Tab-separated table of C-alpha atoms in Angstrom:
chain	number	residue	atom	x	y	z
A	126	MET	CA	26.337	3.822	41.173
A	127	ALA	CA	25.175	7.052	40.310
A	128	ASP	CA	28.009	8.391	38.700
A	129	LEU	CA	27.816	4.476	36.579
A	130	LYS	CA	24.518	5.758	35.152
A	131	GLN	CA	25.444	9.222	34.049
A	132	GLY	CA	23.979	10.377	30.781
A	133	GLY	CA	22.276	6.845	30.738
A	134	ILE	CA	19.423	6.804	28.644
A	135	VAL	CA	16.341	5.470	31.209
A	136	LYS	CA	12.973	3.648	30.026
A	137	LYS	CA	10.498	2.836	33.081
A	138	GLY	CA	7.788	0.320	33.253
A	139	GLN	CA	7.293	-3.498	31.279
A	140	GLN	CA	7.219	-2.714	28.083
A	141	GLU	CA	9.574	0.061	27.665
A	142	GLY	CA	12.307	-0.995	29.361
A	143	LEU	CA	11.937	-4.576	27.739
A	144	LYS	CA	12.143	-3.035	24.465
A	145	PHE	CA	15.084	-0.861	25.064
A	146	ALA	CA	16.451	-4.319	26.450
A	147	VAL	CA	15.726	-6.301	23.562
A	148	SER	CA	17.236	-3.316	21.224
A	149	ILE	CA	20.397	-2.907	22.725
A	150	LEU	CA	20.377	-6.936	23.183
A	151	GLU	CA	20.078	-6.271	19.005
A	152	GLU	CA	22.482	-3.731	18.168
A	153	TYR	CA	25.092	-5.422	19.888
A	154	GLY	CA	24.800	-8.919	18.339
A	155	LEU	CA	23.819	-10.321	21.704
A	156	PRO	CA	20.869	-13.211	21.625
A	157	LEU	CA	17.304	-11.619	22.153
A	158	GLY	CA	15.548	-13.332	24.410
A	159	LEU	CA	18.992	-13.442	27.020
A	160	LEU	CA	17.533	-11.826	29.227
A	161	PRO	CA	13.498	-12.966	29.832
A	162	LEU	CA	12.164	-10.088	31.661
A	163	ALA	CA	9.108	-9.606	33.291
A	164	ASP	CA	7.908	-6.665	35.708
A	165	VAL	CA	10.963	-4.020	35.364
A	166	ILE	CA	10.621	-0.971	36.807
A	167	GLU	CA	13.260	0.782	34.857
A	168	VAL	CA	16.489	-0.043	32.186
A	169	GLY	CA	18.998	2.436	31.168
A	170	PHE	CA	22.098	2.177	28.755
A	171	VAL	CA	25.248	4.934	29.157
A	172	LYS	CA	26.275	4.805	25.101
A	173	THR	CA	29.723	5.316	26.062
A	174	THR	CA	31.357	3.470	28.121
A	175	GLY	CA	27.861	0.256	27.718
A	176	TYR	CA	27.127	0.578	31.528
A	177	MET	CA	23.405	-1.014	30.934
A	178	TRP	CA	21.074	-2.176	34.156
A	179	ILE	CA	17.726	-3.485	34.489
A	180	LEU	CA	15.712	-3.268	37.460
A	181	GLN	CA	12.467	-5.550	38.122
A	182	ALA	CA	10.513	-5.354	40.942
A	183	LYS	CA	11.340	-9.440	42.191
A	184	LYS	CA	14.000	-11.669	40.981
A	185	VAL	CA	12.120	-13.985	37.717
A	186	GLU	CA	13.872	-17.408	36.838
A	187	HIS	CA	14.035	-18.424	33.815
A	188	ASN	CA	14.238	-21.862	32.947
A	189	PHE	CA	15.737	-22.391	28.714
A	190	LYS	CA	14.033	-25.867	27.770
A	191	LEU	CA	16.350	-26.030	24.903
A	192	ILE	CA	19.232	-26.991	26.969
A	193	LYS	CA	17.172	-27.411	30.418
A	194	LYS	CA	19.095	-24.739	32.405
A	195	LEU	CA	17.171	-22.385	35.048
A	196	VAL	CA	18.527	-19.196	35.628
A	197	SER	CA	18.315	-16.498	38.247
A	198	TYR	CA	17.517	-12.623	37.581
A	199	ASP	CA	17.577	-10.994	40.621
A	200	SER	CA	15.426	-7.453	40.540
A	201	GLU	CA	18.447	-6.287	39.682
A	202	ILE	CA	21.357	-6.952	37.319
A	203	THR	CA	23.865	-5.307	35.904
A	204	GLY	CA	26.666	-4.617	32.898
A	205	TYR	CA	28.708	-3.856	31.127
A	206	VAL	CA	27.745	-4.462	27.181
A	207	GLU	CA	29.632	-4.429	24.317
A	208	LYS	CA	29.527	-6.157	21.189
A	209	LYS	CA	28.730	-10.341	20.713
A	210	ARG	CA	29.861	-9.790	24.838
A	211	ILE	CA	28.301	-8.723	28.118
A	212	LYS	CA	30.905	-8.405	30.937
A	213	LYS	CA	31.136	-7.560	35.259
A	214	LEU	CA	27.055	-8.918	34.678
A	215	LYS	CA	25.861	-8.757	38.064
A	216	GLY	CA	22.415	-10.217	39.319
A	217	VAL	CA	22.215	-13.159	36.395
A	218	LYS	CA	23.269	-17.234	37.623
A	219	ALA	CA	23.064	-20.631	36.090
A	220	LYS	CA	21.587	-23.756	38.331
A	221	GLU	CA	24.863	-25.927	38.053
A	222	LEU	CA	24.276	-28.861	39.812
A	223	MET	CA	23.669	-27.384	43.886
A	224	LEU	CA	24.898	-24.946	43.636
A	225	TRP	CA	24.123	-21.206	41.545
A	226	PRO	CA	26.999	-19.320	40.087
A	227	PRO	CA	26.723	-16.141	39.424
A	228	VAL	CA	27.422	-15.884	35.082
A	229	ASN	CA	29.875	-12.814	35.110
A	230	ASP	CA	30.407	-12.509	31.837
A	231	ILE	CA	28.710	-13.815	28.677
A	232	SER	CA	30.498	-13.476	25.403
A	233	ILE	CA	29.379	-15.305	21.598
A	234	GLU	CA	31.982	-16.347	19.450
A	235	ASP	CA	34.072	-14.487	16.353
A	236	PRO	CA	33.642	-15.465	14.002
A	237	PRO	CA	30.331	-16.427	15.038
A	238	THR	CA	30.396	-20.197	15.559
A	239	GLY	CA	26.165	-20.938	16.454
A	240	LYS	CA	27.572	-20.820	20.927
A	241	ILE	CA	27.214	-18.608	23.979
A	242	GLN	CA	29.946	-19.345	26.197
A	243	PHE	CA	28.937	-17.964	30.109
A	244	LYS	CA	31.815	-17.419	32.367
A	245	SER	CA	31.192	-17.586	36.714
A	246	LEU	CA	34.017	-15.648	39.041
A	247	ALA	CA	34.241	-19.731	39.902
A	248	GLY	CA	35.995	-20.423	37.433
A	249	ILE	CA	33.325	-22.235	34.836
A	250	THR	CA	32.956	-22.176	31.905
A	251	LYS	CA	29.800	-23.259	29.564
A	252	VAL	CA	28.728	-23.585	26.199
A	253	PHE	CA	25.920	-23.768	24.066
A	254	PRO	CA	24.122	-23.136	21.862
A	255	GLU	CA	23.122	-19.542	20.109
A	256	GLU	CA	19.747	-20.345	18.791
A	257	ALA	CA	18.899	-21.718	23.106
A	258	PHE	CA	18.743	-17.955	24.596
A	259	ALA	CA	16.711	-16.299	21.212
A	260	ALA	CA	13.499	-14.438	21.508
A	261	GLY	CA	11.094	-16.477	22.866
A	262	GLN	CA	12.619	-19.109	24.369
């Protein structure tokens, strides 16, 4: 784990951490409301590999109202950020009927269609309007 974080920029605390997480999403063309975080302990990012990690005090559940989707964010979230995509994502689950399949890949269609795609290891793929994940949603 320490190897993955080597050379990373780290921001501590809710205010600094959240600001940093949002700036990373913005820089890579991802919706700013994608990671509704609470009680952030630490956010880190290794620019050379795209590896990002987020530590929060406890698991957070967020309801994206526009798409009526409940999403769970573990106290530790990790993944690799690249242009319009987060891959090898860990710590994020979306409620699907009675199940909570882990989301492991998020990508925005290119050329832009206003859609964002979520994939789980279980092979479930869902596409939603990007604005459902705008800041403040």
